[in-house]
Each structure stands twice: as C-alpha cells, then as structure tokens.
XYZ file of C-alpha atoms in Angstrom:
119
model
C -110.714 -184.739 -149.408
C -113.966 -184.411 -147.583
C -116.989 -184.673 -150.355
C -120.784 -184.485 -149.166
C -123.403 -185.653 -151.255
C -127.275 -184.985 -151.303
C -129.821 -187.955 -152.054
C -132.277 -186.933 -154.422
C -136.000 -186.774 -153.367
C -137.006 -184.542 -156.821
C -140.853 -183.746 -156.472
C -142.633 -184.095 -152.808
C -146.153 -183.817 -152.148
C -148.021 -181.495 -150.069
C -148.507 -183.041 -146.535
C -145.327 -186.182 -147.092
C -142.653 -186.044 -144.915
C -139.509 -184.992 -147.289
C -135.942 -187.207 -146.306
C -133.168 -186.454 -147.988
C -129.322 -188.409 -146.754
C -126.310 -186.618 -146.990
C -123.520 -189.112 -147.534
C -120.512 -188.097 -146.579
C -116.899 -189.450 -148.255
C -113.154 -188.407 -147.234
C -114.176 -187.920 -143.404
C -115.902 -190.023 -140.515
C -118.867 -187.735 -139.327
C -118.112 -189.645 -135.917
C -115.091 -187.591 -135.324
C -114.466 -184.687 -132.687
C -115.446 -181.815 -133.023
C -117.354 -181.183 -136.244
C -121.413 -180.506 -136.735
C -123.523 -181.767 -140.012
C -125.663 -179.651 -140.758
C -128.992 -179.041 -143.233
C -129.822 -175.939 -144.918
C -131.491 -174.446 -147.310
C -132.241 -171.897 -149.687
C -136.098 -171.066 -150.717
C -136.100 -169.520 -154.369
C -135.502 -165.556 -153.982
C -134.147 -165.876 -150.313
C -131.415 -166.186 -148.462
C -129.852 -169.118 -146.380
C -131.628 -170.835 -143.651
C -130.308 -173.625 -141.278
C -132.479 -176.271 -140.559
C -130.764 -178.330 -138.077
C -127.223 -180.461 -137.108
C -126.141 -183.591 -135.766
C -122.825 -183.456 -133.601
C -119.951 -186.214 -133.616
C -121.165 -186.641 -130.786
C -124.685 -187.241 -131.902
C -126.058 -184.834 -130.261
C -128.956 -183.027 -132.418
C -129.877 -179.497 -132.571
C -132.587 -177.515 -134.787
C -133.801 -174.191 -136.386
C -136.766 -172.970 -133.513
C -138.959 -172.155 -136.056
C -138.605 -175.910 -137.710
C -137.783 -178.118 -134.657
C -141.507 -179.106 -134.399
C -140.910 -180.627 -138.208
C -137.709 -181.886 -137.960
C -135.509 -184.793 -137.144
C -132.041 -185.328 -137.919
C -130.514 -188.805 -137.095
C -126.818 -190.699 -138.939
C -125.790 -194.367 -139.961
C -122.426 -194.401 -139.004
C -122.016 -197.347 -141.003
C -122.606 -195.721 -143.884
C -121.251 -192.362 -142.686
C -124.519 -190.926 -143.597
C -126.889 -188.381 -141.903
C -130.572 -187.908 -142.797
C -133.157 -185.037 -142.758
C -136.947 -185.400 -142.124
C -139.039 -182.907 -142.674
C -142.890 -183.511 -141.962
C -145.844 -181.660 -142.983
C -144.238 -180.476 -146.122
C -146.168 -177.437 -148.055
C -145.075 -175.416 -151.183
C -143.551 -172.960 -148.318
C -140.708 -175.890 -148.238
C -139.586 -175.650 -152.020
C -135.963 -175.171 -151.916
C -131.964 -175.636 -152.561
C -131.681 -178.106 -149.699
C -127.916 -178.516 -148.675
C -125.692 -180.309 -146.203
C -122.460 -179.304 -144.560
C -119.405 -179.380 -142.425
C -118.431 -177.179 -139.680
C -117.562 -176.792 -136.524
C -119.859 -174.701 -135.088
C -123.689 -174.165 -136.420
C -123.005 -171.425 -138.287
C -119.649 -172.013 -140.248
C -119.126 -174.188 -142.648
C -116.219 -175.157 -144.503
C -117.799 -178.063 -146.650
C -120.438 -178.246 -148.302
C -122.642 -180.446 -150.423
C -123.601 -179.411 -154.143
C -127.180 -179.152 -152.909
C -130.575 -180.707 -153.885
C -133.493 -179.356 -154.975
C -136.700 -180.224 -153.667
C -140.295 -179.130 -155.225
C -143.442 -179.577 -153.028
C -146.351 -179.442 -155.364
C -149.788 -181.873 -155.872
C-alpha cells in the first residue's frame, strides 16, 4: 500500500526558508509515470499546488511560487523535499504531499502538516 508521510517543521519564522520531506513507503517515487507533488491549504481557503517532482526528476512549480520554491528527492530514502524561502505569515498552512499522475490528480495523499509562520 502506498503511504506518504509529512516531516514536521511546527513553527517557522518570518523570513526562514520552510523544508518539509515527504517520505514515501509502499512505492519507489523513481517509477514511470507518477508526479509528487506539494500542496497546500491556507486556513479559510481552498487547495493550492505548490510544485512536483517527476519519476523522471523532472521538476515543475506553481507560477506564482516558482521564484520561492525548490523541490528536489533522495532516492535512497525514497524521499522528496520542499523549500520554501522567504516565508511570511501569508505561508501558514495545511501543507500536503501526493501521488498522481498528472499535476492535478491525485490518488494518494499524505495526512498533511501544518506549518505556522509567526516571530
């Protein structure tokens, strides 16, 4: 069974680059033809993707965040990591990764993370 799991970064200053690993059990992240992807939820609103990393490892990212953010994998660990620089309170969120095979579908999902960015 495929089982992703958020890291747990709890309380993030204003300015700190947030990481957060999403370890992955059950499935290699190396194999065709599936996309791991970050997204998130800011209290009151709706989903947003942040970004994916391909099998391939290939990386692709939100417009409106790719100045911000980097995705890159240990494929040792079968683990793929967030970083998200220049954090402000506009960042607090349910922070989330997931399976899919395209960008925008998802089949599995991580129980999610939250992350607070206060001083």
């Amino acid at each position: 069974q495929v089982q992703l799991q958020e890291s747990d970064p709890g309380l993030v200053k204003p300015s700190q680059t947030l990481s957060l690993t999403c370890t992955v059990s059950g499935y290699s992240i190396t194999t065709n033809y599936y996309y791991w992807s970050w997204i998130r939820q800011p209290p009151g609103k709706g989903l947003e993707w942040m970004g994916a990393i391909a099998y391939s490892g290939s990386t692709y990212y939100s417009p409106s965040l790719k100045s911000r953010t980097s995705i890159s994998r240990d494929t040792s660990k079968n683990q793929f990591t967030l970083q998200l620089s220049s954090v402000t309170p506009e960042d607090t969120a349910v922070y989330y990764c997931a399976r899919g095979l395209s960008t925008d579908e998802y089949d599995y999902w991580g129980q999610g993370t939250q992350v607070t960015v206060s001083s």
